[in-house]
Coordinates of C-alpha atoms in Angstrom, one line a residue:
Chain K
X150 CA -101.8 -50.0 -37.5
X151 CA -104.5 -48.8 -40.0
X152 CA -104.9 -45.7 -38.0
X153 CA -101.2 -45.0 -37.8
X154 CA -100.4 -45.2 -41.5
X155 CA -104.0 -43.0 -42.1
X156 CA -102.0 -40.3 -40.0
X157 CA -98.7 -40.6 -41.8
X158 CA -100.7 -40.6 -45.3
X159 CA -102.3 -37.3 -43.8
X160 CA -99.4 -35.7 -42.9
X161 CA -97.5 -36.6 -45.8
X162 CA -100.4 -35.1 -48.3
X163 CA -100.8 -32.0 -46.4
X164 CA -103.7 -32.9 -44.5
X165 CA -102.3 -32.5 -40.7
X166 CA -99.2 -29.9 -39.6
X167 CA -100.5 -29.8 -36.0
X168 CA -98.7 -31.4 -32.8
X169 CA -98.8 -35.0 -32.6
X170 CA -98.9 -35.3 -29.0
X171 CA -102.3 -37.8 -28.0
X172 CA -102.6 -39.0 -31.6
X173 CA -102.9 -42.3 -32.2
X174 CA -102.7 -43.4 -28.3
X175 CA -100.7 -46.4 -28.0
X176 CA -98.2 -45.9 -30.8
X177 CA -94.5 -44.7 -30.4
X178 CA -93.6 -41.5 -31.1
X179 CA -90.2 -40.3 -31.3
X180 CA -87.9 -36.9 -32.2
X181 CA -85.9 -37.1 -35.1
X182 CA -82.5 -35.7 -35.9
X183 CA -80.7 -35.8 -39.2
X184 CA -77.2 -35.2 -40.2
X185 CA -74.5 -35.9 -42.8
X186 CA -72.8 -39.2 -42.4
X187 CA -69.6 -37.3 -41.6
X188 CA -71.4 -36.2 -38.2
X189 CA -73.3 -39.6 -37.8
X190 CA -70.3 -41.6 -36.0
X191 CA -69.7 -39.0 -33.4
X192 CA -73.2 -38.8 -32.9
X193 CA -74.4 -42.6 -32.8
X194 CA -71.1 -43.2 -30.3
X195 CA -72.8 -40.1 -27.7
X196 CA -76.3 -41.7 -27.9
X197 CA -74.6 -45.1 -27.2
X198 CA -72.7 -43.5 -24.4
X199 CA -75.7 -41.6 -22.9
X200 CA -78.7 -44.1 -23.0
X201 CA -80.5 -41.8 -20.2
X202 CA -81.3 -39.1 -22.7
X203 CA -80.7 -40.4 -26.0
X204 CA -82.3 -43.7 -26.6
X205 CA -82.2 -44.6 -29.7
X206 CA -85.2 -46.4 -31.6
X207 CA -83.6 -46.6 -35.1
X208 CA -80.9 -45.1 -37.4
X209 CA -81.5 -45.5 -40.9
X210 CA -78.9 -46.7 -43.7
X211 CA -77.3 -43.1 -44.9
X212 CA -79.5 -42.0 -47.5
X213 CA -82.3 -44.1 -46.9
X214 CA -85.4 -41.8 -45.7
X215 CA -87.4 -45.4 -44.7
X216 CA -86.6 -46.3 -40.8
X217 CA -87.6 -49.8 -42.4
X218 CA -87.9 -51.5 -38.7
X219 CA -90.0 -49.0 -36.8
X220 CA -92.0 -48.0 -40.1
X221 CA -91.1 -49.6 -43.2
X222 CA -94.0 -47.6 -44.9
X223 CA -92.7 -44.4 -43.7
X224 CA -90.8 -41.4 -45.4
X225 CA -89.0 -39.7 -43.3
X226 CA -89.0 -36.6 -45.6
X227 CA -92.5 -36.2 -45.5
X228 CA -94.0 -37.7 -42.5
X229 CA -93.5 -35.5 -40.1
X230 CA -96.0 -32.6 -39.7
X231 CA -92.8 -29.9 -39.5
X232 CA -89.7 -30.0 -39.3
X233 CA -86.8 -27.3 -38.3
X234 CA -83.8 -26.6 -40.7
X235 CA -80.0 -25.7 -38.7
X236 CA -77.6 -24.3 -40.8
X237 CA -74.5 -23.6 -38.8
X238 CA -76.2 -24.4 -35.7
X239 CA -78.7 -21.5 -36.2
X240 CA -81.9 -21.8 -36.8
X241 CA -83.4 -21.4 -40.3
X242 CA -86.4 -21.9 -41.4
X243 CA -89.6 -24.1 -40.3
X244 CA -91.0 -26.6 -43.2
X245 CA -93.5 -29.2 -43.8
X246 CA -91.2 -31.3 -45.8
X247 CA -88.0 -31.5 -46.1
X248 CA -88.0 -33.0 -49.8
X249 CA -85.8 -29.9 -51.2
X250 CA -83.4 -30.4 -48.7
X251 CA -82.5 -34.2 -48.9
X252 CA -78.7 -35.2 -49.0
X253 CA -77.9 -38.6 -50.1
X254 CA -75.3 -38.5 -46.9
X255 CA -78.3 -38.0 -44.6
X256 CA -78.5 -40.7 -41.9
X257 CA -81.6 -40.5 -39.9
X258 CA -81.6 -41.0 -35.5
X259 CA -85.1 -41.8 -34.0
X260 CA -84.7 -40.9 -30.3
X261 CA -87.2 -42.3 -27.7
X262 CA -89.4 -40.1 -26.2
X263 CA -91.0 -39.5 -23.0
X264 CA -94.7 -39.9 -24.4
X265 CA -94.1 -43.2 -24.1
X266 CA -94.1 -43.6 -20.4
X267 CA -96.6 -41.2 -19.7
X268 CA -99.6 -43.0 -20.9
X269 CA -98.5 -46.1 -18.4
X270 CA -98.1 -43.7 -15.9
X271 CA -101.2 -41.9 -16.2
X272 CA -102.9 -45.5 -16.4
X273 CA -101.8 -46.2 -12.7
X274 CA -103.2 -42.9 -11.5
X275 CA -100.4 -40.8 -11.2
X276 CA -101.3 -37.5 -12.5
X277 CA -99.0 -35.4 -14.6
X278 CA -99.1 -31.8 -14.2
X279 CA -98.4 -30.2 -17.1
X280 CA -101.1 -31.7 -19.1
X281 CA -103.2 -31.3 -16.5
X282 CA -102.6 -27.5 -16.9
X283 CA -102.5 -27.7 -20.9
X284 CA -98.3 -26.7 -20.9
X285 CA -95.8 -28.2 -21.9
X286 CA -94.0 -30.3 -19.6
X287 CA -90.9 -28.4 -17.5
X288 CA -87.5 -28.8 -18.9
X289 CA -83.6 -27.7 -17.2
X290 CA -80.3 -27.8 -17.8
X291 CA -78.3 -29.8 -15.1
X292 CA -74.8 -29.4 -14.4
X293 CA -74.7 -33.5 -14.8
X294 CA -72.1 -33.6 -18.0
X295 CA -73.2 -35.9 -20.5
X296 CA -70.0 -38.2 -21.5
X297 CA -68.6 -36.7 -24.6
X298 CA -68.0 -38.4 -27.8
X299 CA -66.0 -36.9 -30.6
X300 CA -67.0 -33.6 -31.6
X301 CA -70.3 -33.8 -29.0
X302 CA -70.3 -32.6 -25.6
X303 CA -72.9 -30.6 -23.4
X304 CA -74.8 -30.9 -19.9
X305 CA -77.7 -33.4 -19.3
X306 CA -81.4 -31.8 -20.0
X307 CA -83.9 -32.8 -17.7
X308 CA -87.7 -33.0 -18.2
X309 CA -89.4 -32.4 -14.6
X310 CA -93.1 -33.6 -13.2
X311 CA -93.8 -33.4 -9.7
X312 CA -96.3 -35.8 -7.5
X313 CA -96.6 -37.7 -4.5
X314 CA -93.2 -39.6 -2.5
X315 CA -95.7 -42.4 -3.2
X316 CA -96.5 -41.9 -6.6
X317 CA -92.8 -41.3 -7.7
X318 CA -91.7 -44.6 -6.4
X319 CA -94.7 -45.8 -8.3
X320 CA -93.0 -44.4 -11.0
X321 CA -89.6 -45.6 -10.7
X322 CA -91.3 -49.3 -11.0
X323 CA -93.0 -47.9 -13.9
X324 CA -90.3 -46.2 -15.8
X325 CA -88.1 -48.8 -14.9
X326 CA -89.5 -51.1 -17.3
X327 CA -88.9 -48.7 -20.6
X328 CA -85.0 -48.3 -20.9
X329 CA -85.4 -47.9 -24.5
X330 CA -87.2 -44.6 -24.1
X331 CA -85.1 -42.8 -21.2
X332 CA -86.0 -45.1 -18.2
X333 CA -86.0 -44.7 -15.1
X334 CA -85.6 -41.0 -13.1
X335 CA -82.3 -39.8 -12.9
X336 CA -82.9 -37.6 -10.0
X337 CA -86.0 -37.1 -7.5
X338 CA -86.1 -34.3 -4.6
X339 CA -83.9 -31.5 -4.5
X340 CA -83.2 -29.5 -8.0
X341 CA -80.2 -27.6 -6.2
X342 CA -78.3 -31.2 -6.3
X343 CA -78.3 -31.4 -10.1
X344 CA -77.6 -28.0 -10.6
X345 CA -80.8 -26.4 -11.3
X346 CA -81.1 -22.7 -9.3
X347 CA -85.3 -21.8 -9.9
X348 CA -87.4 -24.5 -10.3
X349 CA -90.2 -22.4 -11.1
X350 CA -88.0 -20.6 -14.4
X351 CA -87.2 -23.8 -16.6
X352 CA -84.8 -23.8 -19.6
X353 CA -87.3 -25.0 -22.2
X354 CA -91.1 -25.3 -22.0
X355 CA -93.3 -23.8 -19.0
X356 CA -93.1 -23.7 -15.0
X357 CA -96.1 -26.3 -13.8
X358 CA -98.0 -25.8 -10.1
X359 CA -95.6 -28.1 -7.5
X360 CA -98.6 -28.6 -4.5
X361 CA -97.1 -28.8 -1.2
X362 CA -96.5 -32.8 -0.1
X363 CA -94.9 -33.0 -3.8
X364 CA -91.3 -33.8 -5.0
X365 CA -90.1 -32.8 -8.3
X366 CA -88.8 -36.0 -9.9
X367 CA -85.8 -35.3 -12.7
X368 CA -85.8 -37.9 -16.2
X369 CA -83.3 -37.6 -19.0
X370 CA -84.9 -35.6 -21.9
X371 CA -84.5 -35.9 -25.8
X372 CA -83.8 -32.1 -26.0
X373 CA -80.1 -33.0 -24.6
X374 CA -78.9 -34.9 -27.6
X375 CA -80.2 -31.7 -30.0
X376 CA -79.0 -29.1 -27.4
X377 CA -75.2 -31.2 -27.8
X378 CA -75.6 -31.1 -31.4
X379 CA -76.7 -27.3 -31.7
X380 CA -73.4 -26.3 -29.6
X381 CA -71.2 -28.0 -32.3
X382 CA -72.6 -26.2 -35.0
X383 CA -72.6 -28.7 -37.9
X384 CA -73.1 -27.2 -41.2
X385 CA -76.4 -29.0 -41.5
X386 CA -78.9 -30.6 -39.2
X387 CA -82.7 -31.1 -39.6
X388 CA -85.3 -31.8 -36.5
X389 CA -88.5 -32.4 -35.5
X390 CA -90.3 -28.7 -34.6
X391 CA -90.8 -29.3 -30.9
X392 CA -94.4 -31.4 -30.5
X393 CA -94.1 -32.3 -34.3
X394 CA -93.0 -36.2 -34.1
X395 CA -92.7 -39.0 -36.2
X396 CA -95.4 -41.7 -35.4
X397 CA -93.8 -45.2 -35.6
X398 CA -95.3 -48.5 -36.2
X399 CA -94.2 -49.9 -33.1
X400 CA -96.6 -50.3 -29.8
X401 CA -95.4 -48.1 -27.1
X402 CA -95.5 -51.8 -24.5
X403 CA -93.4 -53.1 -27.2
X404 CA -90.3 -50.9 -25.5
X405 CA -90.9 -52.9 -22.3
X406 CA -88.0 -54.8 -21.1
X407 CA -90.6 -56.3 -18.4
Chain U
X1302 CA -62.4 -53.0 -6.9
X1303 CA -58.9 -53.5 -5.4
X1304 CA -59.4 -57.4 -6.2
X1305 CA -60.4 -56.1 -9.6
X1306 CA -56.9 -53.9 -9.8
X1307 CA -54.9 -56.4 -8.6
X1308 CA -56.0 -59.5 -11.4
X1309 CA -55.5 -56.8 -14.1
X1310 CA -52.0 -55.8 -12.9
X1311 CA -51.3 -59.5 -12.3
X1312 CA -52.4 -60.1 -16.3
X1313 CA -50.6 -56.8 -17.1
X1314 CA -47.1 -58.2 -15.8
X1315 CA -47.7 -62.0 -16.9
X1316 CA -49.0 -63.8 -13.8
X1317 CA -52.0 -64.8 -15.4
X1318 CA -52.5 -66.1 -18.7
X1319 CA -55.9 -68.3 -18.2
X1320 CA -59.4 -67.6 -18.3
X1321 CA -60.9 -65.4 -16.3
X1322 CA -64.3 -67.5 -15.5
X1323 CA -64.7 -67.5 -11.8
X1324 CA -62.3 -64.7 -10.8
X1325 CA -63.5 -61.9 -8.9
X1326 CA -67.0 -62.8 -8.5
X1327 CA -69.5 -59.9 -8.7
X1328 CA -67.8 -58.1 -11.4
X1329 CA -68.8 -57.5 -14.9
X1330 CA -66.4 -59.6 -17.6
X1331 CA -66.8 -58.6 -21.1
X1332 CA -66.2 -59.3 -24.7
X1333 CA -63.3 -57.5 -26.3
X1334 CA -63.6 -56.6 -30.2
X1335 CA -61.2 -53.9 -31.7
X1336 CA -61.6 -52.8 -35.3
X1337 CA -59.5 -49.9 -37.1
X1338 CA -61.7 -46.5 -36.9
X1339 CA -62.8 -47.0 -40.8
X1340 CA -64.7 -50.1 -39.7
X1341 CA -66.1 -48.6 -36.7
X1342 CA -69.3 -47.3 -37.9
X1343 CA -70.5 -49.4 -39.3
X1344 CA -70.2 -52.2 -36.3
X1345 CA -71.2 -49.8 -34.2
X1346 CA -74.7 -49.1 -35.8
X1347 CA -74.6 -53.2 -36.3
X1348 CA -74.5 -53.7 -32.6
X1349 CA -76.9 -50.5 -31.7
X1350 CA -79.2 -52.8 -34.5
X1351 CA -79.0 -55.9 -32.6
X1352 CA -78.7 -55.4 -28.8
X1353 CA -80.1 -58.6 -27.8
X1354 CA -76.4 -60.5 -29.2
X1355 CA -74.3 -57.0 -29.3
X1356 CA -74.9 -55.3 -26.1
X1357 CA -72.2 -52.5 -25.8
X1358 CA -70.7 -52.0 -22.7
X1359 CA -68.7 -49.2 -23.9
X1360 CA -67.0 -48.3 -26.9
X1361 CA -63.6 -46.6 -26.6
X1362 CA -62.2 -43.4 -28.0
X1363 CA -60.2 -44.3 -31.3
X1364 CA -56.6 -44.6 -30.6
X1365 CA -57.3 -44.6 -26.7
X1366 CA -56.6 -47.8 -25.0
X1367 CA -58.3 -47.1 -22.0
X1368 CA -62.4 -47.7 -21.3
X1369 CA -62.7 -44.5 -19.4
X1370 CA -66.2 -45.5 -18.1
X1371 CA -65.4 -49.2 -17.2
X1372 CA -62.6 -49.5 -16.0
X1373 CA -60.6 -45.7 -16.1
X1374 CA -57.0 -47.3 -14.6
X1375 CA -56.9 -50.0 -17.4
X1376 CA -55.4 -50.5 -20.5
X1377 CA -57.0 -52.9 -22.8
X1378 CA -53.6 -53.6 -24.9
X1379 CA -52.5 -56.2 -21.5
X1380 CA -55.2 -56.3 -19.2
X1381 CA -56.6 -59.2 -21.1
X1382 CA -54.8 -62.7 -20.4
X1383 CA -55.0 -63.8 -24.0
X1384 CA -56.3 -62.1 -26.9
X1385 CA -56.4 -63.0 -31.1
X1386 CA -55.2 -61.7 -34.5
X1387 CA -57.6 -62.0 -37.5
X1388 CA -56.0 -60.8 -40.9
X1389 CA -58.5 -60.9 -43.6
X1390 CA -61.0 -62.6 -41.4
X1391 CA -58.3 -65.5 -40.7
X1392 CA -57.0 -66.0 -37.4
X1393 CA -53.4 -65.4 -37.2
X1394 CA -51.7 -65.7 -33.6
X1395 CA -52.9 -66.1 -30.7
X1396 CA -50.8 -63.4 -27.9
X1397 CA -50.9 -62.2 -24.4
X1398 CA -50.8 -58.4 -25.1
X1399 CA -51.1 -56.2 -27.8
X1400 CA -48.4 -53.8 -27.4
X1401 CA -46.3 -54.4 -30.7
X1402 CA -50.4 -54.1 -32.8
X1403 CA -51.7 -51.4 -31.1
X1404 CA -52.9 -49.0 -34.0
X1405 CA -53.6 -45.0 -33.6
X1406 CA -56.8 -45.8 -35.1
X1407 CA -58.1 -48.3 -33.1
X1408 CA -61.6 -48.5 -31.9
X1409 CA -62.1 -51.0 -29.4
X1410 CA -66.0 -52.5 -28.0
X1411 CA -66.7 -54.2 -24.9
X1412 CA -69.6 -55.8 -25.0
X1413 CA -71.8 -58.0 -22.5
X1414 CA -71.3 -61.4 -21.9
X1415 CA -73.5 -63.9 -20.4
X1416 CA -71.4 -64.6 -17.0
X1417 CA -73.1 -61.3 -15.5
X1418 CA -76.8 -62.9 -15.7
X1419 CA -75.6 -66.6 -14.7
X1420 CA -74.4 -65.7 -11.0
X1421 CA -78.2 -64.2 -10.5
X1422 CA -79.6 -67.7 -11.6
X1423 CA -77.5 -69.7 -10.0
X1424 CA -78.4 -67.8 -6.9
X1425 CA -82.0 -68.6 -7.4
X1426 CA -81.2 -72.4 -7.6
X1427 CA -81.2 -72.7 -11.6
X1428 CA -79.1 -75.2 -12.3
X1429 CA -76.1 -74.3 -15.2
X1430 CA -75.9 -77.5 -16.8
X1431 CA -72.2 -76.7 -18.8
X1432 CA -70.8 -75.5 -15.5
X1433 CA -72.0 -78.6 -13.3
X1434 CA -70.4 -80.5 -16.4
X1435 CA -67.1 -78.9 -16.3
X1436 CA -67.2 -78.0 -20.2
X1437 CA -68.0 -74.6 -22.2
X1438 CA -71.7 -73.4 -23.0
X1439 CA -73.6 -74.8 -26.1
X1440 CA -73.6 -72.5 -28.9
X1441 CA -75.6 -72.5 -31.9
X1442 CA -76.1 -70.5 -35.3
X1443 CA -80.0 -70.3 -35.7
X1444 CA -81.9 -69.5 -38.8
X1445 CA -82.6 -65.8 -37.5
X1446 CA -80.9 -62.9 -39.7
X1447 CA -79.4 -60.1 -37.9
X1448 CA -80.2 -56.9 -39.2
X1449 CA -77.4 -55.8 -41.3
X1450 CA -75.5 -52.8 -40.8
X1451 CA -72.9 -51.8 -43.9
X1452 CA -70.5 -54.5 -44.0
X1453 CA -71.3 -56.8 -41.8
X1454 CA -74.8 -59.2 -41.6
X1455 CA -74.7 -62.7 -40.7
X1456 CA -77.4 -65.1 -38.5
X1457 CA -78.0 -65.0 -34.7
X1458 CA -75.7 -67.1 -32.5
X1459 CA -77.6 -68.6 -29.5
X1460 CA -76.5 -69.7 -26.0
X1461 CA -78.3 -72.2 -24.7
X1462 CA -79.6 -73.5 -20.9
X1463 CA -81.4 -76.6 -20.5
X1464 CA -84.1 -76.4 -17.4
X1465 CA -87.4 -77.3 -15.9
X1466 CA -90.3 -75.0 -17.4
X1467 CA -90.7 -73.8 -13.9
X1468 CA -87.0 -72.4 -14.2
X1469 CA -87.6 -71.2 -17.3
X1470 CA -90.3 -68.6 -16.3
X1471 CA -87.9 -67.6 -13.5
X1472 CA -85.3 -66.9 -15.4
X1473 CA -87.0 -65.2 -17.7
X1474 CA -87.9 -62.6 -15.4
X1475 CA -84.3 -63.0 -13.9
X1476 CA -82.6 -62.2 -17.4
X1477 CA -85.2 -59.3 -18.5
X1478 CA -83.6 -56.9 -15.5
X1479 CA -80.2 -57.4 -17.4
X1480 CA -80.9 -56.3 -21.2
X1481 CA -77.6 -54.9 -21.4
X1482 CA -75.9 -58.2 -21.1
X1483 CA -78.1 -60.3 -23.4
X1484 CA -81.4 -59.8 -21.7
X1485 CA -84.1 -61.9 -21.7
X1486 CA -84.2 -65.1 -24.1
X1487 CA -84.8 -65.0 -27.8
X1488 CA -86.5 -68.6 -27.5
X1489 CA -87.8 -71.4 -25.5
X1490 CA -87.9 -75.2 -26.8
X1491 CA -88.1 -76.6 -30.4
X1492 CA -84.3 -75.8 -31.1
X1493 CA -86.2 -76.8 -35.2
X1494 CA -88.3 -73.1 -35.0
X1495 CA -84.9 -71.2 -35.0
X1496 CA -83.1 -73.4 -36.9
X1497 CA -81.2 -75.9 -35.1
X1498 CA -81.1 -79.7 -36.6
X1499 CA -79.3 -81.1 -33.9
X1500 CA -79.4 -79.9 -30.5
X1501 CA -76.6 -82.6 -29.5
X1502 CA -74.4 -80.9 -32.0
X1503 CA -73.7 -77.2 -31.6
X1504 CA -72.0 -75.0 -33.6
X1505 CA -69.7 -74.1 -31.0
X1506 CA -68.7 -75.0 -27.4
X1507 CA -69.8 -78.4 -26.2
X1508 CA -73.0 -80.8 -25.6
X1509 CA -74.2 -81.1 -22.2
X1510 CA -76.8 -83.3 -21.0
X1511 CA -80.7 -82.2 -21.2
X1512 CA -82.6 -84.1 -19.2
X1513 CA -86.1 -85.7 -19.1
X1514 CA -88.7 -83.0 -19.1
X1515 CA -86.2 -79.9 -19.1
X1516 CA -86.5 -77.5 -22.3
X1517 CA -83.9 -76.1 -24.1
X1518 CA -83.3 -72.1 -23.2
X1519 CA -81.9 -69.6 -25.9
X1520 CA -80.1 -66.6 -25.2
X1521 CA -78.3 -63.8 -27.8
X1522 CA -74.5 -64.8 -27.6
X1523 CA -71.9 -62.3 -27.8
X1524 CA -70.4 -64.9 -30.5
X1525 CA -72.7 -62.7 -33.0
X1526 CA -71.0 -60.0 -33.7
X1527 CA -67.4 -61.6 -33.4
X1528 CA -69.3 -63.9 -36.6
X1529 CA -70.4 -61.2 -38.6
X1530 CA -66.9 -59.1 -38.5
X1531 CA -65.3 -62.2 -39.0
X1532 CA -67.6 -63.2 -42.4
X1533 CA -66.9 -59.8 -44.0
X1534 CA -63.0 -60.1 -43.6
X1535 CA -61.7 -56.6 -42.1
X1536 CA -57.7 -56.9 -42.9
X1537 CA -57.1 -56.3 -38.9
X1538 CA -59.5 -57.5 -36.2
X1539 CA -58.3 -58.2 -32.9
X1540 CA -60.3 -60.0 -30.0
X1541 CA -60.3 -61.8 -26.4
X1542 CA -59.5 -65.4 -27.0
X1543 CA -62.5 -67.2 -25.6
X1544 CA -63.2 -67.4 -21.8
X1545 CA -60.0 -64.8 -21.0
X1546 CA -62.2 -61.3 -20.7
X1547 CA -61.7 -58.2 -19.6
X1548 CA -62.6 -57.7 -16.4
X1549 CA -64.1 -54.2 -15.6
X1550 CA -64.6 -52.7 -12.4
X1551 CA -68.7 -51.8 -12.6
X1552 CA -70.5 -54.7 -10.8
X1553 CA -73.1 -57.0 -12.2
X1554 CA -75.9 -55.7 -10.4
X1555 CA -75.3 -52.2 -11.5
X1556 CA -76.5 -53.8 -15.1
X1557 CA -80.3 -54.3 -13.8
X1558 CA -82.4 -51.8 -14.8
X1559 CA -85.5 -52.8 -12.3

């Protein structure tokens, strides 16, 4: 735990605004969205309702910036090597902190992320293409409608990695055992069925090789909750910058039901 | 699910006014809590906090007395065959619907009750020692805080199973598929490490027999969160009475995630 506190301490004095991805292997890493507490109801009630692609780690007390379970030595406003400002769900600026910009309303989401159940599946040999080819992993809207909750709505976003028939029921097994972050697949095979038209053209992130023999298999992705967020337009919301997570205290076989 | 439609109509128009354990095996029975909206948050983030004793089933849209997701063709207000008043945390009547309370503002949680991962033990030959006794499940409040949420904090309430060890491992792996209905236990033997002085005498429901060389099994009990609402004194709460539940027409199994 040394290690991941030596990282936040890093971050948090300037030291590190790089991508966290393969930092501190074994450790939890999740997105972050924060809104005012007027928001936070509507929100909490859609990630409750859509466990798939919003599972969530932790939501702090409004105004706390400590997520005192999953990193009780954390700040929230600092700890993070960037972060991304929405002001009328546009886009404003990019920061390292987001000291200037604290509410006392602001209530914090950690969202499980997929990180998590890559590293077990890497560990039984299954390989996973888009860090094989140094992208970023393949992501599409679905025309699977997330449940709405209040003023939240919007589609399911998928993240994609193709492999073997025998390795993807490998990694249904695998998955299967972290519910917490997104869990099993929600689709394997054909991308026509869940609405997606070009698999090689993805919504977010880059296209990755499919080799013949392979089958795209389809999990829930953390982008959803932010992309259902962003087409609500709240006065205010503050994220992650995509790759930029938050580094938890928790061990990632902690999220393992089994 | 016609069996399911036709015990809720039969509640619905007064032919049924007992409990519900037993009846239409293979469904998922739940815990009924409503709270007026301004409460809602803040029990909501208490359960999404503690989801081995709160697991949410679904949570309703406020005013709406219809669990869209569970059960779309119900109506909570007198699908239920006997439900309680609390004013001010004090119980007040005890009805058979909830017509002439029914709020615009209400907000009402079904959460996961320990019938759904029973049938899966019994059906690997662990005996249920309350229900080859003919009385109710052993209940007891432990020593182990909750994590607050707002208003409401209180201690862990724990079910508990007496069996060999042997059974014990099995149904620990039987429980851990179901971690939105409790999951897997929260303890196993000394009742003195989580608190409990007198394993004869629990804090709710009734003794049952443990015999030589069986240990005492703990589970989360969906008393918890019914506690804690209770011990912060909302002026209107309104629940199931215990043992008559709502029935809902997703089936246990669909609860595993492996």
């Amino acid at each position: 735990m040394k290690a991941v506190e030596n990282l936040r301490k890093k971050i948090r004095t300037g030291g590190w605004d790089r991508q966290t991805t393969g930092q501190v292997p074994g450790y939890t890493q999740t997105n972050l969205v924060i809104l005012p507490k007027k928001y936070a109801y509507d929100f909490l009630l859609f990630c409750m309702r859509n466990p798939k692609t919003c599972p969530l780690i932790e939501v702090t007390d409004a105004g706390s910036p400590v997520p005192k379970k999953s990193a009780p030595t954390a700040d929230l406003r600092t700890d993070l090597p960037k972060y991304r400002i929405y002001k009328n769900g546009e886009r404003t600026e990019e920061v390292t902190d987001i000291i200037a910009y604290w509410q006392d309303d602001f209530v914090s989401f950690l969202i499980g992320c997929s990180f998590t159940f890559e590293k077990p599946l890497l560990e039984s040999g299954i390989p996973i293409r888009y860090i094989e080819e140094g992208r970023n992993v393949s992501m599409y809207t679905t025309n699977i409608p997330c449940e709405s909750a209040g003023i939240f709505q919007g589609p399911m976003v998928v993240s994609m990695r193709p492999m073997k028939p025998e390795e993807a029921i490998r990694a249904v097994q695998i998955t299967s055992r972290f519910p917490s972050v997104h869990g099993a697949p929600v689709h394997i095979g054909d991308p026509a069925q869940i609405g997606i038209t070009d698999i090689n053209n993805p919504d977010f992130g880059d296209a990755v090789t499919i080799h013949e023999g392979e089958v795209p298999v389809f999990w829930g992705c953390g982008v959803t909750p932010q992309a259902a967020v962003m087409a609500s337009k709240p006065e205010l919301m503050i994220t992650h910058a995509p790759g930029h997570m938050f580094i938890t205290d928790v061990r990632e076989e902690e999220h393992a039901v089994i």
